[in-house]
Coordinates of C-alpha atoms in Angstrom, one line a residue:
M19 CA 72.0 -212.9 -8.8
Q20 CA 70.1 -209.7 -8.4
S21 CA 67.4 -211.8 -5.9
I22 CA 70.1 -212.6 -3.4
L23 CA 72.0 -208.8 -3.6
Q24 CA 68.3 -207.0 -3.1
S25 CA 67.7 -209.8 0.0
I26 CA 71.4 -208.7 1.2
S27 CA 70.4 -205.1 1.3
Q28 CA 67.2 -205.4 2.5
G29 CA 68.2 -207.4 5.3
N30 CA 67.6 -206.9 9.2
P31 CA 68.2 -203.3 9.8
A32 CA 69.1 -204.3 13.5
Y33 CA 71.8 -206.7 12.5
M34 CA 72.4 -204.3 9.7
G35 CA 73.5 -201.4 11.9
V36 CA 75.1 -203.5 14.5
Y37 CA 77.6 -205.1 11.8
L38 CA 78.4 -201.3 10.7
C39 CA 78.7 -200.4 14.2
I40 CA 81.5 -203.1 14.5
L41 CA 83.5 -202.4 11.2
R42 CA 83.7 -198.7 12.4
Y43 CA 86.4 -200.1 15.2
V44 CA 87.5 -203.1 13.5
A45 CA 88.6 -201.4 10.0
P46 CA 91.0 -199.2 11.7
V47 CA 92.7 -202.2 13.6
L48 CA 92.9 -204.7 10.6
A49 CA 94.4 -201.7 8.6
A50 CA 96.8 -200.8 11.5
L51 CA 98.3 -204.2 11.7
L52 CA 98.4 -205.0 7.9
L53 CA 100.4 -201.6 7.5
W54 CA 102.6 -202.5 10.5
R55 CA 103.2 -205.8 9.0
C56 CA 104.4 -204.6 5.6
L57 CA 106.2 -201.4 6.4
K58 CA 108.2 -202.4 9.2
P59 CA 110.4 -204.7 6.7
L60 CA 110.5 -201.9 4.2
V61 CA 111.7 -199.1 6.9
V62 CA 113.9 -201.0 9.3
F63 CA 115.9 -203.3 6.5
R64 CA 119.3 -204.7 7.1
R65 CA 121.1 -202.3 5.0
V66 CA 123.8 -204.6 4.1
P67 CA 126.0 -203.1 1.0
E68 CA 126.7 -205.2 -2.0
I69 CA 130.6 -205.8 -3.2
W70 CA 130.8 -206.0 -6.4
G71 CA 134.3 -206.3 -6.6
W72 CA 137.6 -205.3 -5.4
L73 CA 139.8 -202.5 -6.5
K74 CA 143.7 -203.5 -5.7
G75 CA 146.6 -201.5 -5.5
A76 CA 150.3 -202.6 -6.6
D77 CA 151.3 -201.1 -3.1
G78 CA 148.9 -203.9 -1.2
S79 CA 145.6 -201.4 -1.0
S80 CA 142.4 -202.7 -1.5
F81 CA 139.3 -200.7 -2.1
A82 CA 136.0 -202.4 -2.3
L83 CA 133.4 -202.0 -4.8
T84 CA 129.9 -201.4 -3.5
H85 CA 127.8 -199.7 -6.0
W86 CA 127.7 -201.0 -10.2
E87 CA 129.0 -197.3 -10.5
S88 CA 132.2 -195.9 -8.8
I89 CA 133.4 -192.9 -8.9
I90 CA 137.6 -192.9 -8.3
G91 CA 139.1 -189.5 -6.9
R92 CA 140.5 -187.5 -4.4
S93 CA 137.0 -185.8 -3.4
K94 CA 135.3 -187.6 -0.3
T95 CA 132.3 -187.7 -1.4
C96 CA 133.7 -190.3 -4.1
D97 CA 133.4 -193.9 -3.3
V98 CA 136.9 -195.0 -4.0
V99 CA 138.7 -192.2 -2.3
I100 CA 142.7 -191.9 -2.8
D101 CA 144.4 -189.3 -1.4
F102 CA 146.9 -189.0 -4.1
P103 CA 147.8 -185.3 -5.4
T104 CA 148.2 -186.4 -9.1
I105 CA 144.4 -187.8 -9.0
S106 CA 141.7 -185.0 -9.5
R107 CA 138.8 -185.0 -7.4
N108 CA 136.7 -187.0 -9.4
H109 CA 139.4 -188.7 -11.8
A110 CA 137.2 -192.0 -13.6
V111 CA 134.2 -193.9 -12.8
L112 CA 134.4 -198.0 -12.6
T113 CA 131.0 -199.2 -14.3
R114 CA 129.9 -203.0 -14.1
Y115 CA 126.6 -204.4 -16.6
D116 CA 124.1 -206.5 -16.0
D117 CA 126.2 -209.1 -17.9
G118 CA 129.0 -209.0 -15.2
S119 CA 131.5 -207.4 -17.1
W120 CA 133.1 -204.3 -16.3
S121 CA 134.4 -200.3 -18.0
I122 CA 136.0 -197.9 -17.0
K123 CA 135.6 -194.1 -18.2
D124 CA 138.4 -191.1 -18.0
A125 CA 135.5 -188.1 -15.9
G126 CA 137.9 -185.7 -17.1
S127 CA 140.9 -185.9 -15.3
K128 CA 144.1 -183.8 -15.9
S129 CA 146.3 -186.9 -15.7
G130 CA 144.1 -189.3 -17.4
V131 CA 143.7 -192.9 -17.4
L132 CA 145.6 -195.7 -18.6
V133 CA 144.8 -199.1 -19.4
N134 CA 147.8 -201.4 -20.0
G135 CA 149.4 -198.4 -20.4
E136 CA 147.9 -197.0 -23.6
P137 CA 145.3 -193.7 -22.6
I138 CA 141.8 -194.2 -22.6
R139 CA 138.6 -192.4 -23.0
L140 CA 136.3 -195.5 -22.1
H141 CA 137.6 -199.1 -21.6
A142 CA 136.2 -202.0 -21.3
L143 CA 138.1 -204.3 -18.5
E144 CA 139.7 -207.8 -19.1
A145 CA 141.3 -210.1 -16.6
G146 CA 144.5 -209.1 -15.6
D147 CA 144.1 -205.4 -17.2
V148 CA 146.3 -203.3 -15.5
I149 CA 144.9 -199.4 -14.6
N150 CA 146.8 -196.8 -14.3
I151 CA 145.0 -193.8 -12.5
G152 CA 147.2 -190.6 -11.3
G153 CA 150.5 -192.6 -11.7
L154 CA 148.9 -195.7 -9.8
D155 CA 148.9 -199.4 -11.0
M156 CA 145.6 -201.1 -10.0
T157 CA 143.9 -204.1 -10.9
L158 CA 139.9 -205.1 -10.9
T159 CA 139.7 -208.2 -8.9
P160 CA 134.9 -209.1 -9.7
V161 CA 133.5 -211.1 -7.1
T162 CA 132.8 -214.8 -7.9
A163 CA 128.9 -215.9 -8.0
K164 CA 129.6 -218.1 -5.3
Q165 CA 130.3 -214.5 -2.9
E166 CA 127.1 -213.0 -4.6
Q167 CA 124.7 -215.5 -3.4
L168 CA 126.6 -215.9 0.3
Q169 CA 126.2 -211.8 0.4
A170 CA 122.2 -212.1 -1.4
Q171 CA 121.6 -214.2 1.9
L172 CA 122.2 -211.4 4.4
R173 CA 119.4 -209.2 2.7
A174 CA 116.9 -211.5 2.5
P175 CA 113.2 -209.8 2.9
A176 CA 110.4 -211.1 4.6
S177 CA 109.8 -214.5 3.9
A178 CA 106.7 -215.7 0.9
V179 CA 104.5 -217.2 3.8
D180 CA 104.9 -213.2 5.5
N181 CA 103.5 -211.4 2.5
V182 CA 100.8 -214.2 1.7
A183 CA 99.3 -213.9 5.3
N184 CA 99.6 -210.0 4.7
L185 CA 97.3 -210.5 1.8
L186 CA 95.1 -212.5 3.7
L187 CA 94.7 -209.9 6.1
L188 CA 93.7 -207.4 3.4
T189 CA 91.0 -209.9 1.5
V190 CA 89.8 -210.0 5.3
L191 CA 89.3 -205.8 5.6
Q192 CA 88.0 -205.9 1.7
I193 CA 85.7 -208.2 1.8
M194 CA 84.5 -207.2 5.3
V195 CA 84.1 -203.6 3.2
C196 CA 82.4 -204.6 0.4
L197 CA 79.7 -206.5 2.7
A198 CA 79.3 -203.0 4.3
F199 CA 78.3 -201.4 1.1
L200 CA 76.3 -204.3 -0.6
L201 CA 74.8 -203.4 3.1
T202 CA 74.0 -199.8 2.7
S203 CA 74.1 -199.3 -1.2
Q204 CA 71.5 -198.8 -3.9
S205 CA 70.0 -201.8 -5.2
D206 CA 71.1 -200.3 -9.0
Y207 CA 74.8 -200.7 -7.9
L208 CA 75.4 -204.0 -6.0
E209 CA 76.7 -205.7 -8.5
S210 CA 79.2 -203.3 -9.6
V211 CA 80.3 -203.0 -6.0
I212 CA 80.8 -206.8 -5.9
W213 CA 82.9 -206.3 -9.3
G214 CA 84.8 -203.5 -7.7
F215 CA 85.9 -204.9 -4.9
G216 CA 86.1 -208.4 -6.1
G217 CA 87.9 -207.3 -8.8
I218 CA 90.6 -205.8 -6.6
M219 CA 91.1 -209.0 -4.8
V220 CA 91.5 -211.4 -7.9
T221 CA 94.2 -208.8 -9.2
Q222 CA 96.2 -209.2 -6.1
W223 CA 96.2 -212.7 -5.8
I224 CA 97.0 -213.0 -9.8
L225 CA 100.3 -210.6 -9.0
M226 CA 100.9 -212.6 -5.9
I227 CA 100.7 -216.2 -7.9
F228 CA 102.9 -214.6 -10.5
Y229 CA 105.3 -213.2 -7.7
L230 CA 105.7 -217.0 -6.2
C231 CA 105.9 -218.5 -10.1
I232 CA 108.8 -216.5 -10.4
R233 CA 110.6 -216.7 -6.9
R234 CA 109.6 -213.6 -5.7
S235 CA 109.1 -213.2 -2.3
A236 CA 108.7 -209.5 -1.6
F237 CA 104.9 -208.3 -1.3
E238 CA 105.0 -205.4 0.9
M239 CA 105.0 -202.6 -1.4
E240 CA 102.3 -204.2 -3.7
T241 CA 99.5 -205.0 -0.4
V242 CA 100.2 -201.3 0.6
A243 CA 99.2 -200.3 -2.9
F244 CA 95.5 -202.8 -3.1
F245 CA 95.1 -201.4 0.2
L246 CA 95.2 -198.0 -0.7
C247 CA 93.3 -198.9 -4.0
T248 CA 90.3 -200.4 -1.5
M249 CA 90.4 -197.5 0.0
G250 CA 89.6 -195.4 -3.2
M251 CA 87.3 -197.8 -3.9
A252 CA 85.2 -197.0 -0.6
V253 CA 85.0 -193.7 -1.3
V254 CA 84.1 -194.2 -5.2
A255 CA 81.4 -196.8 -4.1
T256 CA 80.0 -193.6 -2.0
V257 CA 80.4 -190.5 -3.8
I258 CA 79.9 -192.4 -7.3
P259 CA 78.9 -196.1 -7.7
K260 CA 78.4 -195.7 -11.2
D261 CA 82.3 -195.2 -11.7
I262 CA 83.3 -198.5 -10.1
I263 CA 84.3 -200.7 -12.7
K264 CA 86.0 -197.3 -14.7
Q265 CA 87.9 -197.0 -11.4
L266 CA 88.7 -201.4 -11.2
A267 CA 89.6 -201.3 -15.2
A268 CA 92.2 -198.7 -14.4
L269 CA 93.6 -200.1 -11.7
V270 CA 93.9 -203.3 -14.0
M271 CA 95.7 -201.0 -16.5
G272 CA 98.1 -199.2 -13.4
V273 CA 99.1 -203.1 -12.2
A274 CA 100.0 -203.8 -15.9
L275 CA 102.2 -200.3 -16.7
Y276 CA 103.7 -201.3 -13.1
L277 CA 104.9 -204.3 -14.3
V278 CA 106.0 -203.0 -18.0
V279 CA 108.1 -200.1 -16.3
G280 CA 109.5 -203.0 -14.1
W281 CA 110.4 -205.0 -16.7
S282 CA 112.4 -202.1 -18.3
L283 CA 114.4 -201.3 -15.5
R284 CA 115.4 -204.7 -14.5
D285 CA 118.1 -204.3 -17.3
L286 CA 120.1 -201.3 -16.8
E287 CA 121.2 -201.0 -20.6
R288 CA 117.2 -201.2 -21.6
A289 CA 116.3 -198.7 -18.8
K290 CA 118.7 -196.1 -20.3
K291 CA 117.1 -196.5 -24.0
C292 CA 113.6 -196.5 -22.9
R293 CA 114.4 -193.2 -20.8
Y294 CA 114.4 -191.3 -24.0
A295 CA 111.3 -192.7 -25.5
A296 CA 109.8 -191.6 -22.2
T297 CA 111.6 -188.1 -22.1
A298 CA 110.1 -187.4 -25.6
L299 CA 106.5 -188.9 -24.5
G300 CA 106.6 -186.7 -21.3
L301 CA 107.1 -183.5 -23.0
G302 CA 104.1 -184.2 -26.0
F303 CA 101.7 -185.4 -23.4
L304 CA 101.8 -182.3 -22.3
I305 CA 102.0 -180.5 -26.0
F306 CA 99.2 -182.4 -27.2
T307 CA 96.7 -181.3 -23.9
L308 CA 98.1 -177.7 -24.4
L309 CA 96.9 -177.7 -28.0
F310 CA 93.8 -180.3 -27.7
G311 CA 93.0 -180.4 -24.4
D312 CA 89.9 -179.2 -22.5
E313 CA 89.4 -176.7 -19.6
Q314 CA 87.9 -178.1 -16.2
N315 CA 87.7 -176.1 -13.0
G316 CA 90.4 -173.3 -14.6
A317 CA 92.9 -175.4 -15.7
K318 CA 93.3 -176.7 -19.2
A319 CA 94.6 -180.4 -18.4
W320 CA 92.2 -183.0 -19.9
I321 CA 91.4 -184.8 -22.9
Q322 CA 88.7 -186.1 -24.0
I323 CA 89.0 -189.9 -25.7
A324 CA 85.7 -192.4 -26.4
G325 CA 83.9 -190.5 -23.1
L326 CA 86.9 -190.5 -20.8
N327 CA 88.5 -188.1 -19.4
L328 CA 92.3 -188.6 -19.4
Q329 CA 94.8 -186.2 -17.7
P330 CA 98.5 -186.7 -19.6
S331 CA 100.2 -184.8 -17.0
E332 CA 100.1 -188.0 -14.6
L333 CA 101.9 -190.4 -17.3
S334 CA 104.2 -187.3 -17.5
K335 CA 105.3 -187.7 -14.0
V336 CA 106.3 -191.5 -15.0
C337 CA 108.3 -190.0 -17.6
F338 CA 109.5 -187.0 -16.2
V339 CA 111.3 -189.9 -13.3
Y340 CA 113.1 -191.5 -16.6
A341 CA 114.3 -188.2 -18.0
G342 CA 115.9 -187.3 -14.5
A343 CA 117.4 -190.9 -13.6
S344 CA 121.2 -191.2 -15.1
T345 CA 124.1 -193.3 -14.5
M346 CA 127.3 -191.9 -13.1
D347 CA 129.6 -191.5 -15.7
R348 CA 126.7 -189.2 -17.6
L349 CA 126.3 -187.2 -14.1
L350 CA 129.8 -186.0 -13.9
D351 CA 129.0 -184.3 -17.3
K352 CA 127.1 -180.8 -16.9
R353 CA 126.1 -180.7 -20.3
N354 CA 123.8 -183.7 -18.8
L355 CA 122.8 -181.3 -16.2
Y356 CA 122.1 -178.1 -18.3
L357 CA 119.8 -180.1 -20.8
F358 CA 117.6 -181.5 -17.9
I359 CA 117.3 -178.3 -16.5
G360 CA 116.3 -177.3 -19.7
Y361 CA 113.5 -179.8 -20.4
S362 CA 112.6 -179.5 -17.2
V363 CA 111.5 -175.5 -17.8
L364 CA 109.8 -176.5 -20.8
I365 CA 107.7 -178.8 -18.8
C366 CA 106.6 -176.4 -16.3
A367 CA 106.3 -174.0 -18.8
C368 CA 103.4 -176.2 -20.6
L369 CA 101.8 -176.7 -17.2
A370 CA 101.6 -173.0 -16.7
L371 CA 100.2 -172.5 -19.9
M372 CA 97.6 -175.1 -19.3
N373 CA 97.1 -173.7 -15.7
D374 CA 97.9 -176.5 -13.8
F375 CA 99.8 -175.0 -11.1
G376 CA 98.8 -177.9 -8.8
T377 CA 100.7 -180.8 -10.6
A378 CA 103.7 -177.8 -11.8
L379 CA 104.6 -177.6 -8.2
I380 CA 105.0 -181.2 -7.8
F381 CA 106.9 -181.4 -10.6
F382 CA 108.9 -178.8 -9.6
V383 CA 109.7 -180.6 -6.3
A384 CA 110.6 -183.5 -8.2
F385 CA 113.0 -181.2 -10.1
L386 CA 114.8 -180.2 -7.2
I387 CA 115.4 -184.0 -6.3
I388 CA 116.6 -185.0 -9.4
A389 CA 118.7 -181.7 -9.7
F390 CA 120.6 -182.3 -6.0
M391 CA 121.1 -186.1 -6.4
R392 CA 123.2 -185.5 -10.6
S393 CA 124.7 -182.1 -9.1
G394 CA 125.5 -182.5 -5.2
S395 CA 124.8 -178.5 -5.1
V396 CA 122.9 -176.8 -2.5
G397 CA 124.1 -174.0 -4.8
T398 CA 121.9 -175.4 -7.8
V399 CA 118.7 -176.0 -5.8
G400 CA 118.4 -172.6 -4.5
L401 CA 119.1 -170.8 -7.7
A402 CA 116.0 -173.1 -9.1
C403 CA 114.2 -172.1 -5.6
T404 CA 114.6 -168.3 -6.4
A405 CA 113.4 -169.0 -10.1
L406 CA 110.8 -170.6 -8.9
G407 CA 109.7 -167.1 -6.5
F408 CA 110.3 -165.1 -9.9
A409 CA 108.0 -167.4 -12.2
G410 CA 105.0 -167.6 -9.4
V411 CA 104.9 -163.7 -9.2
I412 CA 104.6 -163.7 -13.2
A413 CA 102.1 -167.0 -13.0
V414 CA 99.9 -164.3 -10.8
K415 CA 100.0 -161.7 -13.3
I416 CA 99.3 -163.7 -16.0
A417 CA 96.6 -166.2 -13.8
P418 CA 94.2 -164.8 -11.8
H419 CA 92.8 -167.9 -10.9
A420 CA 96.2 -169.2 -9.1
L421 CA 95.9 -166.4 -7.1
R422 CA 92.7 -166.9 -5.7
R423 CA 93.4 -170.3 -4.7
F424 CA 96.7 -168.9 -2.7
A425 CA 94.1 -165.7 -1.4
S426 CA 91.5 -167.9 0.0
W427 CA 94.8 -170.2 2.2
R428 CA 94.0 -169.6 5.8
H429 CA 90.9 -167.6 5.5
I430 CA 88.3 -170.4 4.1
W431 CA 86.2 -169.3 7.0
A432 CA 86.2 -166.0 6.0
D433 CA 84.5 -166.7 3.1
P434 CA 82.4 -170.0 3.9
M435 CA 80.0 -169.9 1.2
G436 CA 82.2 -168.6 -1.4
A437 CA 85.8 -169.5 -1.6
G438 CA 85.9 -171.1 1.3
Y439 CA 82.9 -173.4 0.6
Q440 CA 84.5 -176.8 -0.1
Q441 CA 87.2 -176.9 2.6
T442 CA 84.5 -175.7 5.3
R443 CA 82.2 -178.6 4.4
A444 CA 85.2 -180.9 4.5
L445 CA 86.2 -179.9 7.8
M446 CA 82.7 -180.1 9.3
C447 CA 82.2 -183.4 7.9
M448 CA 85.3 -184.4 9.0
A449 CA 85.0 -183.1 12.7
A450 CA 81.3 -185.3 12.3
G451 CA 83.3 -188.3 11.9
G452 CA 85.7 -188.0 14.9
L453 CA 88.1 -191.0 15.0
F454 CA 86.5 -193.9 14.1
G455 CA 83.8 -192.4 11.4
L456 CA 80.4 -192.6 10.7
G457 CA 80.2 -195.3 9.0
A458 CA 80.6 -196.9 4.9
N459 CA 77.5 -195.0 3.4
Q460 CA 76.9 -193.0 6.1
G461 CA 78.3 -189.5 5.4
K462 CA 77.2 -186.3 3.6
L463 CA 79.9 -185.1 2.2
K464 CA 79.5 -187.4 -0.5
G465 CA 77.1 -184.4 -2.3
Y466 CA 79.8 -182.1 -2.4
F467 CA 82.3 -181.4 -5.3
A468 CA 85.4 -183.4 -5.6
A469 CA 84.8 -185.3 -2.9
D470 CA 86.3 -188.5 -4.8
S471 CA 89.5 -186.3 -5.7
D472 CA 91.0 -183.1 -4.6
I473 CA 89.1 -183.6 -0.5
V474 CA 89.4 -187.3 -0.9
F475 CA 91.0 -187.4 2.7
A476 CA 87.9 -185.6 4.4
T477 CA 85.2 -188.4 2.9
I478 CA 87.6 -191.2 4.3
T479 CA 87.7 -189.4 7.6
E480 CA 84.0 -188.6 7.8
E481 CA 83.2 -192.1 7.0
W482 CA 85.7 -194.5 8.2
G483 CA 87.3 -192.1 10.6
L484 CA 90.5 -189.9 11.3
I485 CA 92.4 -193.3 12.4
L486 CA 92.1 -194.9 9.3
A487 CA 92.4 -191.6 7.4
V488 CA 95.8 -191.2 8.6
L489 CA 97.2 -194.5 7.9
P490 CA 97.7 -193.9 4.0
V491 CA 99.2 -190.9 4.7
L492 CA 101.6 -192.7 6.7
A493 CA 101.9 -195.4 4.6
V494 CA 103.1 -193.0 1.4
V495 CA 105.9 -191.7 4.3
A496 CA 106.9 -195.1 5.1
L497 CA 107.6 -195.6 1.1
A498 CA 109.7 -192.8 0.8
V499 CA 112.0 -193.5 3.7
F500 CA 112.6 -197.1 2.2
A501 CA 113.6 -195.0 -0.8
I502 CA 115.8 -193.1 1.1
R503 CA 116.7 -195.9 3.0
A504 CA 117.6 -197.8 0.0
A505 CA 119.4 -195.1 -2.0
I506 CA 122.3 -195.8 0.3
T507 CA 123.3 -199.5 -0.7
G508 CA 121.9 -198.9 -4.3
R509 CA 123.2 -200.7 -7.3
S510 CA 123.2 -197.7 -9.8
S511 CA 122.4 -194.0 -9.7
F512 CA 119.7 -194.6 -12.5
Y513 CA 117.7 -196.7 -9.8
T514 CA 118.5 -194.5 -6.8
I515 CA 117.5 -191.0 -8.1
G516 CA 114.9 -192.7 -10.0
S517 CA 113.3 -194.2 -6.7
C518 CA 113.6 -191.1 -4.6
T519 CA 111.8 -188.9 -6.8
A520 CA 109.0 -191.4 -7.4
A521 CA 109.0 -191.4 -3.4
A522 CA 109.1 -187.6 -3.7
I523 CA 106.1 -187.1 -6.0
L524 CA 104.1 -189.9 -4.5
L525 CA 104.9 -187.7 -0.6
T526 CA 103.9 -184.2 -2.4
Q527 CA 100.8 -185.5 -3.3
A528 CA 99.5 -187.2 -0.6
I529 CA 100.6 -184.2 1.7
L530 CA 99.3 -181.5 -0.3
N531 CA 95.8 -183.3 -0.9
A532 CA 95.8 -184.0 3.0
L533 CA 97.1 -180.6 4.3
G534 CA 95.1 -179.1 1.1
T535 CA 92.0 -180.0 3.0
L536 CA 92.6 -179.2 5.7
D537 CA 93.7 -175.8 5.1
V538 CA 97.2 -176.1 6.5
L539 CA 98.7 -175.7 3.1
P540 CA 97.2 -174.0 -0.4
F541 CA 94.6 -175.9 -1.2
T542 CA 95.8 -177.2 -4.7
G543 CA 93.6 -179.8 -6.1
V544 CA 96.2 -182.3 -6.9
T545 CA 95.0 -186.0 -6.4
F546 CA 95.9 -188.2 -3.5
P547 CA 98.1 -191.4 -5.1
F548 CA 96.1 -194.6 -5.4
V549 CA 93.1 -193.5 -3.4
S550 CA 91.5 -190.5 -5.3
N551 CA 88.9 -191.4 -8.3
G552 CA 90.7 -191.1 -12.2
G553 CA 92.4 -193.7 -14.2
S554 CA 95.3 -190.9 -15.1
S555 CA 96.3 -190.7 -11.2
M556 CA 95.7 -194.4 -11.1
L557 CA 98.4 -195.2 -14.2
G558 CA 100.7 -192.7 -12.8
A559 CA 100.9 -194.1 -9.2
W560 CA 101.5 -197.5 -10.0
G561 CA 103.8 -196.4 -12.8
L562 CA 106.2 -194.7 -10.2
L563 CA 105.8 -197.4 -7.6
A564 CA 107.8 -199.5 -10.2
F565 CA 110.5 -197.4 -9.4
L566 CA 110.4 -198.1 -5.9
K567 CA 110.7 -201.1 -6.4
A568 CA 113.8 -201.4 -8.7
A569 CA 115.5 -199.9 -5.8
D570 CA 114.2 -203.2 -3.7
T571 CA 117.5 -205.1 -3.6
R572 CA 117.2 -207.7 -0.7
Q573 CA 117.3 -211.1 -2.2
N574 CA 114.9 -212.1 -4.7
A575 CA 112.4 -209.1 -3.7
S576 CA 111.9 -207.5 -6.7
F577 CA 110.9 -208.7 -10.1
A578 CA 112.6 -206.0 -11.4
V579 CA 115.7 -206.6 -10.0
R580 CA 118.0 -210.1 -11.6
R581 CA 118.4 -212.8 -9.7
V582 CA 121.4 -213.5 -8.1
R583 CA 123.7 -215.6 -10.8
K584 CA 124.4 -219.3 -9.6
E585 CA 128.3 -220.6 -9.8
G586 CA 129.0 -221.5 -13.7
S587 CA 125.7 -219.9 -15.3
E588 CA 124.8 -216.2 -16.3

């Protein structure tokens, strides 16, 4: 085996040069085609509301219930708007559960809610129950299983054949990139290169086969994630090839975490139970790091376990999304919002004490998304931003190293051998790469600090070109667009808040990494999701992707969403 690899790496230099030159132009075309095929169905899918039942009034009025949680009230923001003076702005919450049962809860209304003439706070509904809301009698009529199936056919995703074709296209790209590194890498790392890229290919096809076995056809998000992981593996193979196997192991564990989180979200009641454990774990990870962590690059954000460097705050991001997501009946209780604000303050305080202000900024963005979606109040968000300003002033006084990062922003060329050393070298190497790059393993940036993590965008640009470097950013932007579009037809506020927050975290990280390298934004040292070298970052990215998958309600698209039940079945 070793002799075969050595013969490949020591082949005709002329042929090797021709192949690498061709790959420089072919790789961006293949990548652009792949992402176009994967992202188009996610961005332009038909948003057909799912109708789960009808609320019918005694006067002949009828209201479609298009979510598992529907607010009934006089406010124009309610799901069921009844403009009647005796009905409160947010009067009641009508909830559907995974097993098809329903309940109604009084949302603190003035006139209360009656079921069959009896006042209730929370009541499970049975067929024929008469609901009295503000003096108006209404009955609930759930849709039948056959009607659910007919509706599902209107929300069909891309076919399994299309997704298999996409994965084949990605596999071709991976083989071509792998061959480029076999031709250019040192002989000591040739087996690692094969294990790295081969491991990604095996993992993605096993996951695809699993999807086909459970009759799930959509694989666009996963294909995009594996494409990003492929670019990350290319960076690791260039900068620090001895970490290839470690990065592959992180990817496999990330996929496993993705499946576990997706399984927990498959049942809303189970997801709510997992939420409490995740909330405790998210804070526990940070407290443990604060007490026993190691300081690196001015931030005490790392834990040494069995020779591995772990950054628990990456997993805390997944836990934070769990903590922030909530069902509609709990959102109307302001006490729950205040508890979440207090939890967020504790999280950010831990990160500030660890001097990890880049991660703190990402958590703050996630908090803003959650706070707005939970309260619907722009004032709440404005108050939070004001608090951030005061906290920033205090942080600068306590942690001078944070000020130094901001002091060099937009002034890196004033001190190119000091504070601006890393970014100025990154910009020069990016300029050398141009649109199509220098070729695999041909860059100079790999000799600089954090070329595989904090300035990974520059490393990709130098070797693979600006066109291919921009594609991962556009891919993350497209995932965020999907989360926003899917929110309109979301089944539960739990899934809607979770997916939008997860997308915001991924997008914020990608933007801070790319634009921080370019000195457009302050250089915060955050990782690029799926691409930057680091096991903790990889686990966190896959864990967040599960929330996006749970928001995909297209017919049989997501393993995190139950299949439409057949007539006569559960």
